[in-house]
Amino acid sequence: MINTDDPTNASLPLVVFRLQDQEFALPIVEVTQLLRMVALTPVPDAPPWLAGIINLRGRVVQVMDLRTRLGFTSRPPNLDHRIMVVENGDSILGLIVDAISDVRTIPGEWIETSDPSSAITNLVTSVARFDDRLIAILNLDTLLSNAQEFLLSTSQEELAGPFAEDDQDQSAVQSILTGRARALATASKTETASDDMTVVVLRVGKEKYGVAMRFVSEVRPLDQVTLLPGAPGFYAGLVNLRGRIYGVLDLRRYLGLAEGEPVAKAKLVLVAAGGIEMGLRVDDVLGAQRATLSQFQPLLAEASDRPGVVTGVTPDLLSMLDLEALLADPALVVKQESN
C-alpha cells in the first residue's frame, strides 16, 4: 500500500470519487474494480454502514455505504452509483460512491496532512489541494478493519443466505440492479474485467500506452539511474528506492520506437506481476481512464516489435500493454558474463 505520509512519494495516482458535493480518493493500487451498481443482499443485524453483500464471481463481498460511514445522509441506490472494489492482502470490500470524478496522478507537493480536529480524522490520511479542489484521501486500513470486525462476528451461514430476488412490486430501477447482480455473480473473470477497468495512460515518444492499474504500484520522477553492465540496450539501468533495487526498462527502446528529443523529467512507473517487480521509464504519465476490453482491437503481428506484449489498440490510438507478458519476457533476463 502507498504511504501518503511518506515525503519520498513524489506523486500519487488516485481514483477520485464524489459523495454529495465533496470529493474523496483512494490510491489506484488499492482499487481493483469499478462496478456498476447492483442489487445488494441485506445482512441481518448489520451495522448501518453495511449496505449488504454481493456475489462477485462466487466470492462473498461486503458492500459499505460510504455515505453513512462518513456521516452523510444515506440515499437509495440508483443506476448511476458505482461500487468500488478495494483490496489489501486477503481483505476485500465494496464501497458505494455517488460517481467517479476522475483518475489522476497528484504531485506530492499538493498533498498535506489532514486536519486532526475533523470528525472523520481516523478515516482520512491526507488531503490534496489544487485548482480550487479539496480531495480527502481515505485510510483503506480503517475501512477494511470495520468490515473485518463485523465479518468475524457473523456466521458464514448468515452471509451466504439466498441471493436477492425480484419482488412483484419491485421498482424498475431495483429490477435492473437485480439483473446486474445476477450477471455479476455468474460472470467469468474475463467478463467482469471487460465490463470496466481502469487503465493508467503512459506517454512514450508520440505514442500512448495503457496498463491495467492493478499492476501499477507507484509513479515518481526518474532521478539517478545506475548503468547495468552487460544488460540489453533497452535497459535504462538500476534505481535504489528506499533501500530496494529495481531494474528500469526503457519502454521506448523495448518497444522499438524511434528515438526522440530527450525528456527533461522522465517518469518512473513501478509495476509488479507474477512475482516480478520492475520500473518502466516513460516520458510522462497522462493520468488514467476507465476502459473496457472490447474497446481494444487486435493488432496485426507485424504492427509491433512486441506482438505478445502490445495486445490491442483503441480507435483513439491508445495501445494496451500486457504487463504479465512483458515481465515474463525471457529477453529481460540479464546474463552475466563469466570471466
CSV table of C-alpha atoms in Angstrom, one decimal:
chain,number,residue,atom,x,y,z
A,1,MET,CA,0.0,0.0,0.0
A,2,ILE,CA,1.2,3.5,-0.7
A,3,ASN,CA,2.1,5.6,2.4
A,4,THR,CA,0.8,9.0,1.6
A,5,ASP,CA,2.6,10.4,4.7
A,6,ASP,CA,6.0,9.4,3.2
A,7,PRO,CA,7.6,12.5,1.6
A,8,THR,CA,9.6,10.4,-0.7
A,9,ASN,CA,6.5,9.7,-2.7
A,10,ALA,CA,6.8,12.3,-5.4
A,11,SER,CA,3.4,11.6,-6.9
A,12,LEU,CA,0.3,9.6,-6.0
A,13,PRO,CA,-2.1,8.0,-8.6
A,14,LEU,CA,-5.6,8.3,-7.2
A,15,VAL,CA,-9.1,7.3,-8.0
A,16,VAL,CA,-11.2,10.4,-7.2
A,17,PHE,CA,-14.9,9.9,-6.4
A,18,ARG,CA,-17.7,12.0,-5.3
A,19,LEU,CA,-20.1,11.8,-2.3
A,20,GLN,CA,-22.7,14.5,-2.3
A,21,ASP,CA,-20.8,17.7,-3.1
A,22,GLN,CA,-17.4,16.5,-1.7
A,23,GLU,CA,-14.5,14.7,-3.3
A,24,PHE,CA,-12.6,11.8,-1.8
A,25,ALA,CA,-9.9,9.5,-3.2
A,26,LEU,CA,-8.1,6.2,-2.8
A,27,PRO,CA,-4.7,5.2,-4.3
A,28,ILE,CA,-5.4,3.4,-7.6
A,29,VAL,CA,-3.3,0.4,-6.5
A,30,GLU,CA,-6.0,-0.3,-3.8
A,31,VAL,CA,-8.9,-0.2,-6.2
A,32,THR,CA,-9.2,-3.4,-8.2
A,33,GLN,CA,-12.6,-2.9,-9.9
A,34,LEU,CA,-15.2,-0.3,-10.7
A,35,LEU,CA,-18.6,-1.9,-10.9
A,36,ARG,CA,-22.0,-0.6,-11.9
A,37,MET,CA,-24.4,-0.5,-9.0
A,38,VAL,CA,-26.1,-3.9,-8.4
A,39,ALA,CA,-28.8,-5.2,-6.1
A,40,LEU,CA,-27.5,-6.0,-2.6
A,41,THR,CA,-28.5,-8.9,-0.4
A,42,PRO,CA,-29.2,-7.5,3.2
A,43,VAL,CA,-27.4,-9.0,6.2
A,44,PRO,CA,-29.4,-9.4,9.5
A,45,ASP,CA,-28.3,-7.2,12.4
A,46,ALA,CA,-25.8,-5.4,10.2
A,47,PRO,CA,-24.3,-2.0,11.3
A,48,PRO,CA,-25.8,1.0,9.5
A,49,TRP,CA,-22.8,1.4,7.2
A,50,LEU,CA,-23.1,-2.2,5.8
A,51,ALA,CA,-25.5,-1.9,2.8
A,52,GLY,CA,-25.4,-5.6,2.1
A,53,ILE,CA,-23.3,-8.2,0.3
A,54,ILE,CA,-22.7,-9.1,-3.4
A,55,ASN,CA,-21.6,-12.3,-5.1
A,56,LEU,CA,-18.5,-11.4,-7.0
A,57,ARG,CA,-17.8,-14.5,-9.2
A,58,GLY,CA,-18.6,-16.8,-6.3
A,59,ARG,CA,-16.9,-14.6,-3.7
A,60,VAL,CA,-19.0,-13.0,-1.0
A,61,VAL,CA,-18.0,-9.3,-0.7
A,62,GLN,CA,-19.4,-6.9,1.9
A,63,VAL,CA,-20.5,-3.6,0.5
A,64,MET,CA,-20.1,-0.4,2.6
A,65,ASP,CA,-22.4,2.6,2.2
A,66,LEU,CA,-19.6,5.1,2.3
A,67,ARG,CA,-22.1,8.0,2.7
A,68,THR,CA,-23.3,6.5,6.0
A,69,ARG,CA,-19.8,5.7,7.2
A,70,LEU,CA,-18.6,9.2,6.6
A,71,GLY,CA,-21.6,10.8,8.2
A,72,PHE,CA,-23.6,11.9,5.1
A,73,THR,CA,-27.3,11.3,4.6
A,74,SER,CA,-27.8,7.9,3.0
A,75,ARG,CA,-29.6,7.6,-0.3
A,76,PRO,CA,-31.4,4.7,-2.0
A,77,PRO,CA,-29.2,3.1,-4.7
A,78,ASN,CA,-29.6,4.3,-8.3
A,79,LEU,CA,-28.4,3.2,-11.7
A,80,ASP,CA,-25.6,5.8,-11.7
A,81,HIS,CA,-24.0,4.8,-8.4
A,82,ARG,CA,-20.7,2.9,-8.5
A,83,ILE,CA,-19.3,0.1,-6.4
A,84,MET,CA,-15.5,0.5,-6.0
A,85,VAL,CA,-14.0,-2.9,-5.1
A,86,VAL,CA,-10.9,-2.3,-2.9
A,87,GLU,CA,-8.4,-4.9,-1.7
A,88,ASN,CA,-5.4,-5.1,0.7
A,89,GLY,CA,-3.9,-8.5,1.1
A,90,ASP,CA,-6.7,-11.0,1.7
A,91,SER,CA,-9.2,-8.3,2.7
A,92,ILE,CA,-11.8,-7.1,0.1
A,93,LEU,CA,-14.6,-4.6,0.4
A,94,GLY,CA,-17.1,-2.8,-1.9
A,95,LEU,CA,-17.7,0.9,-1.4
A,96,ILE,CA,-20.8,2.6,-2.8
A,97,VAL,CA,-20.0,6.1,-4.2
A,98,ASP,CA,-22.1,8.6,-6.0
A,99,ALA,CA,-19.8,8.9,-9.0
A,100,ILE,CA,-16.2,8.5,-10.2
A,101,SER,CA,-14.8,12.0,-10.8
A,102,ASP,CA,-11.5,11.1,-12.4
A,103,VAL,CA,-8.4,9.0,-12.1
A,104,ARG,CA,-5.2,11.1,-12.0
A,105,THR,CA,-1.7,11.4,-10.5
A,106,ILE,CA,-1.4,14.0,-7.8
A,107,PRO,CA,2.1,15.6,-7.3
A,108,GLY,CA,3.4,15.2,-3.8
A,109,GLU,CA,3.6,18.9,-3.2
A,110,TRP,CA,-0.2,19.1,-3.5
A,111,ILE,CA,-0.7,16.6,-0.7
A,112,GLU,CA,-0.8,17.7,3.0
A,113,THR,CA,-1.8,16.1,6.3
A,114,SER,CA,-5.4,16.1,7.3
A,115,ASP,CA,-7.0,18.3,10.0
A,116,PRO,CA,-6.7,16.3,13.3
A,117,SER,CA,-9.9,18.0,14.6
A,118,SER,CA,-12.0,16.6,11.8
A,119,ALA,CA,-14.8,14.2,12.9
A,120,ILE,CA,-13.6,11.6,10.4
A,121,THR,CA,-9.8,12.1,11.0
A,122,ASN,CA,-9.3,8.4,11.6
A,123,LEU,CA,-10.7,7.7,8.1
A,124,VAL,CA,-8.6,10.4,6.3
A,125,THR,CA,-4.8,10.1,5.8
A,126,SER,CA,-4.2,13.3,4.0
A,127,VAL,CA,-5.8,15.9,1.6
A,128,ALA,CA,-4.9,17.1,-1.8
A,129,ARG,CA,-5.4,20.8,-2.7
A,130,PHE,CA,-5.2,22.0,-6.3
A,131,ASP,CA,-7.3,24.0,-8.8
A,132,ASP,CA,-9.7,25.1,-6.1
A,133,ARG,CA,-10.4,21.4,-5.3
A,134,LEU,CA,-10.0,19.7,-1.9
A,135,ILE,CA,-9.8,16.0,-2.1
A,136,ALA,CA,-9.7,13.9,1.1
A,137,ILE,CA,-7.6,10.7,0.7
A,138,LEU,CA,-9.2,7.9,2.7
A,139,ASN,CA,-7.5,5.4,5.0
A,140,LEU,CA,-8.3,2.0,3.5
A,141,ASP,CA,-6.9,0.1,6.5
A,142,THR,CA,-9.6,1.6,8.8
A,143,LEU,CA,-12.4,0.9,6.3
A,144,LEU,CA,-11.3,-2.7,5.9
A,145,SER,CA,-10.9,-3.2,9.7
A,146,ASN,CA,-14.6,-2.1,10.2
A,147,ALA,CA,-15.6,-4.8,7.7
A,148,GLN,CA,-13.3,-7.4,9.1
A,149,GLU,CA,-14.7,-6.9,12.7
A,150,PHE,CA,-18.2,-7.4,11.5
A,151,LEU,CA,-17.2,-10.4,9.4
A,152,LEU,CA,-15.6,-12.1,12.4
A,153,SER,CA,-18.8,-11.7,14.4
A,154,THR,CA,-21.1,-13.0,11.7
A,155,SER,CA,-21.6,-16.6,10.7
A,156,GLN,CA,-20.9,-17.7,7.2
A,157,GLU,CA,-24.5,-19.0,7.0
A,158,GLU,CA,-25.8,-15.5,7.5
A,159,LEU,CA,-23.5,-14.1,4.8
A,160,ALA,CA,-24.2,-16.9,2.4
A,161,GLY,CA,-28.0,-16.6,2.5
A,162,PRO,CA,-30.3,-16.7,-0.5
A,163,PHE,CA,-29.4,-14.1,-3.2
A,164,ALA,CA,-31.7,-11.1,-3.5
A,165,GLU,CA,-34.6,-11.9,-5.9
A,166,ASP,CA,-37.2,-9.8,-7.6
A,167,ASP,CA,-40.4,-8.9,-5.8
A,168,GLN,CA,-43.6,-8.3,-7.7
A,169,ASP,CA,-43.8,-4.7,-6.5
A,170,GLN,CA,-40.1,-4.0,-7.1
A,171,SER,CA,-39.4,-0.8,-8.9
A,172,ALA,CA,-37.9,-0.7,-12.4
A,173,VAL,CA,-34.6,0.6,-11.0
A,174,GLN,CA,-34.4,-2.3,-8.5
A,175,SER,CA,-35.3,-4.8,-11.2
A,176,ILE,CA,-32.3,-3.6,-13.3
A,177,LEU,CA,-30.0,-3.7,-10.3
A,178,THR,CA,-31.1,-7.2,-9.5
A,179,GLY,CA,-30.4,-8.3,-13.1
A,180,ARG,CA,-26.9,-6.8,-12.9
A,181,ALA,CA,-26.3,-8.6,-9.7
A,182,ARG,CA,-27.2,-12.0,-11.1
A,183,ALA,CA,-24.9,-11.3,-14.1
A,184,LEU,CA,-22.1,-10.3,-11.8
A,185,ALA,CA,-22.5,-13.5,-9.7
A,186,THR,CA,-22.1,-15.7,-12.7
A,187,ALA,CA,-19.6,-13.7,-14.7
A,188,SER,CA,-16.2,-15.1,-15.5
A,189,LYS,CA,-13.1,-13.2,-14.6
A,190,THR,CA,-12.7,-12.0,-18.2
A,191,GLU,CA,-16.3,-10.9,-18.5
A,192,THR,CA,-16.1,-8.8,-15.3
A,193,ALA,CA,-12.8,-7.3,-16.4
A,194,SER,CA,-14.2,-6.4,-19.7
A,195,ASP,CA,-17.2,-4.6,-18.1
A,196,ASP,CA,-15.0,-2.0,-16.5
A,197,MET,CA,-11.3,-1.5,-15.7
A,198,THR,CA,-9.0,1.4,-15.1
A,199,VAL,CA,-6.1,1.9,-17.3
A,200,VAL,CA,-3.0,4.1,-16.5
A,201,VAL,CA,-2.1,6.0,-19.6
A,202,LEU,CA,1.6,6.4,-20.4
A,203,ARG,CA,3.3,8.6,-23.0
A,204,VAL,CA,6.3,7.1,-24.8
A,205,GLY,CA,7.5,9.4,-27.5
A,206,LYS,CA,4.4,10.4,-29.6
A,207,GLU,CA,2.6,7.2,-28.6
A,208,LYS,CA,0.2,6.4,-25.8
A,209,TYR,CA,0.1,3.1,-24.0
A,210,GLY,CA,-2.2,1.8,-21.3
A,211,VAL,CA,-1.5,-0.6,-18.4
A,212,ALA,CA,-4.1,-2.0,-16.1
A,213,MET,CA,-3.9,-0.1,-12.8
A,214,ARG,CA,-3.8,-3.2,-10.7
A,215,PHE,CA,-0.2,-3.7,-11.9
A,216,VAL,CA,1.0,-0.2,-11.0
A,217,SER,CA,2.4,0.4,-7.5
A,218,GLU,CA,4.0,3.8,-7.8
A,219,VAL,CA,4.7,6.7,-10.1
A,220,ARG,CA,7.5,9.1,-9.5
A,221,PRO,CA,10.1,11.3,-11.3
A,222,LEU,CA,13.0,9.3,-12.6
A,223,ASP,CA,16.1,10.5,-10.8
A,224,GLN,CA,19.6,9.0,-10.9
A,225,VAL,CA,19.9,5.7,-12.7
A,226,THR,CA,22.9,3.4,-12.4
A,227,LEU,CA,24.0,1.7,-15.6
A,228,LEU,CA,23.9,-2.1,-15.6
A,229,PRO,CA,26.9,-3.6,-17.4
A,230,GLY,CA,26.1,-6.4,-19.9
A,231,ALA,CA,22.4,-5.6,-19.9
A,232,PRO,CA,20.4,-5.4,-23.2
A,233,GLY,CA,20.2,-2.0,-24.8
A,234,PHE,CA,16.6,-1.5,-23.7
A,235,TYR,CA,17.6,-1.4,-20.0
A,236,ALA,CA,18.0,2.1,-18.6
A,237,GLY,CA,19.8,0.7,-15.6
A,238,LEU,CA,19.0,0.3,-11.8
A,239,VAL,CA,17.4,2.6,-9.2
A,240,ASN,CA,17.6,2.5,-5.4
A,241,LEU,CA,14.2,3.3,-3.8
A,242,ARG,CA,14.1,3.3,-0.1
A,243,GLY,CA,16.8,0.7,0.1
A,244,ARG,CA,15.3,-1.6,-2.7
A,245,ILE,CA,16.9,-2.0,-6.1
A,246,TYR,CA,14.8,-2.1,-9.2
A,247,GLY,CA,15.7,-2.7,-12.8
A,248,VAL,CA,14.5,0.0,-15.1
A,249,LEU,CA,13.2,-0.8,-18.6
A,250,ASP,CA,13.3,2.0,-21.2
A,251,LEU,CA,9.9,1.4,-22.7
A,252,ARG,CA,10.7,3.4,-25.8
A,253,ARG,CA,13.7,1.2,-26.7
A,254,TYR,CA,11.9,-2.1,-25.6
A,255,LEU,CA,9.0,-1.3,-28.0
A,256,GLY,CA,11.3,-0.4,-30.8
A,257,LEU,CA,10.1,3.2,-31.1
A,258,ALA,CA,12.2,5.8,-32.8
A,259,GLU,CA,14.5,7.9,-30.5
A,260,GLY,CA,13.1,11.3,-29.9
A,261,GLU,CA,14.1,14.5,-28.2
A,262,PRO,CA,15.5,13.9,-24.7
A,263,VAL,CA,12.9,14.4,-21.9
A,264,ALA,CA,13.9,16.7,-19.1
A,265,LYS,CA,11.7,15.0,-16.5
A,266,ALA,CA,11.1,11.3,-17.4
A,267,LYS,CA,8.8,9.3,-15.1
A,268,LEU,CA,9.4,6.0,-13.4
A,269,VAL,CA,6.4,3.7,-13.2
A,270,LEU,CA,6.9,0.8,-10.8
A,271,VAL,CA,4.9,-2.3,-11.8
A,272,ALA,CA,4.6,-5.8,-10.4
A,273,ALA,CA,3.1,-9.0,-11.9
A,274,GLY,CA,3.8,-12.7,-11.5
A,275,GLY,CA,6.1,-12.1,-8.5
A,276,ILE,CA,8.3,-9.8,-10.6
A,277,GLU,CA,8.8,-6.1,-9.9
A,278,MET,CA,10.3,-3.6,-12.3
A,279,GLY,CA,10.5,0.1,-13.2
A,280,LEU,CA,9.3,1.4,-16.5
A,281,ARG,CA,11.0,4.6,-17.9
A,282,VAL,CA,8.3,6.6,-19.7
A,283,ASP,CA,8.2,10.2,-21.0
A,284,ASP,CA,5.1,11.0,-19.0
A,285,VAL,CA,2.1,9.6,-17.1
A,286,LEU,CA,-1.0,11.3,-18.5
A,287,GLY,CA,-3.4,10.0,-15.9
A,288,ALA,CA,-5.8,7.2,-16.1
A,289,GLN,CA,-9.2,6.3,-17.7
A,290,ARG,CA,-11.9,3.7,-17.5
A,291,ALA,CA,-12.0,1.3,-20.4
A,292,THR,CA,-13.4,-2.0,-21.5
A,293,LEU,CA,-11.5,-4.8,-23.2
A,294,SER,CA,-13.9,-4.6,-26.1
A,295,GLN,CA,-12.6,-1.2,-26.9
A,296,PHE,CA,-9.2,-2.7,-27.9
A,297,GLN,CA,-8.9,-4.1,-31.4
A,298,PRO,CA,-6.3,-6.8,-32.0
A,299,LEU,CA,-3.1,-5.8,-33.7
A,300,LEU,CA,-1.6,-7.5,-36.7
A,301,ALA,CA,1.6,-9.3,-35.7
A,302,GLU,CA,3.7,-7.1,-37.9
A,303,ALA,CA,2.3,-3.9,-36.4
A,304,SER,CA,4.5,-4.2,-33.3
A,305,ASP,CA,8.0,-5.3,-32.4
A,306,ARG,CA,6.4,-7.0,-29.3
A,307,PRO,CA,3.2,-8.5,-30.6
A,308,GLY,CA,2.7,-10.6,-27.4
A,309,VAL,CA,3.1,-7.5,-25.2
A,310,VAL,CA,1.1,-5.0,-27.2
A,311,THR,CA,-2.3,-6.7,-27.3
A,312,GLY,CA,-4.6,-4.1,-28.9
A,313,VAL,CA,-5.4,-0.5,-29.7
A,314,THR,CA,-8.4,1.7,-29.3
A,315,PRO,CA,-9.8,4.0,-32.1
A,316,ASP,CA,-8.1,7.0,-30.4
A,317,LEU,CA,-4.7,5.1,-30.7
A,318,LEU,CA,-4.2,4.0,-27.1
A,319,SER,CA,-2.2,0.7,-27.2
A,320,MET,CA,-2.8,-1.8,-24.4
A,321,LEU,CA,0.2,-3.4,-22.8
A,322,ASP,CA,0.0,-6.9,-21.2
A,323,LEU,CA,2.2,-6.4,-18.1
A,324,GLU,CA,2.2,-10.1,-17.2
A,325,ALA,CA,3.6,-10.9,-20.7
A,326,LEU,CA,6.1,-8.1,-20.6
A,327,LEU,CA,7.6,-9.0,-17.2
A,328,ALA,CA,7.7,-12.7,-18.2
A,329,ASP,CA,9.7,-11.9,-21.4
A,330,PRO,CA,12.9,-14.0,-21.4
A,331,ALA,CA,14.6,-11.2,-23.2
A,332,LEU,CA,14.6,-9.2,-19.9
A,333,VAL,CA,16.9,-11.7,-18.2
A,334,VAL,CA,20.3,-10.2,-17.8
A,335,LYS,CA,23.0,-12.8,-18.4
A,336,GLN,CA,26.2,-12.2,-16.5
A,337,GLU,CA,29.4,-12.9,-18.5
A,338,SER,CA,31.8,-15.4,-16.9
A,339,ASN,CA,35.5,-14.4,-16.5
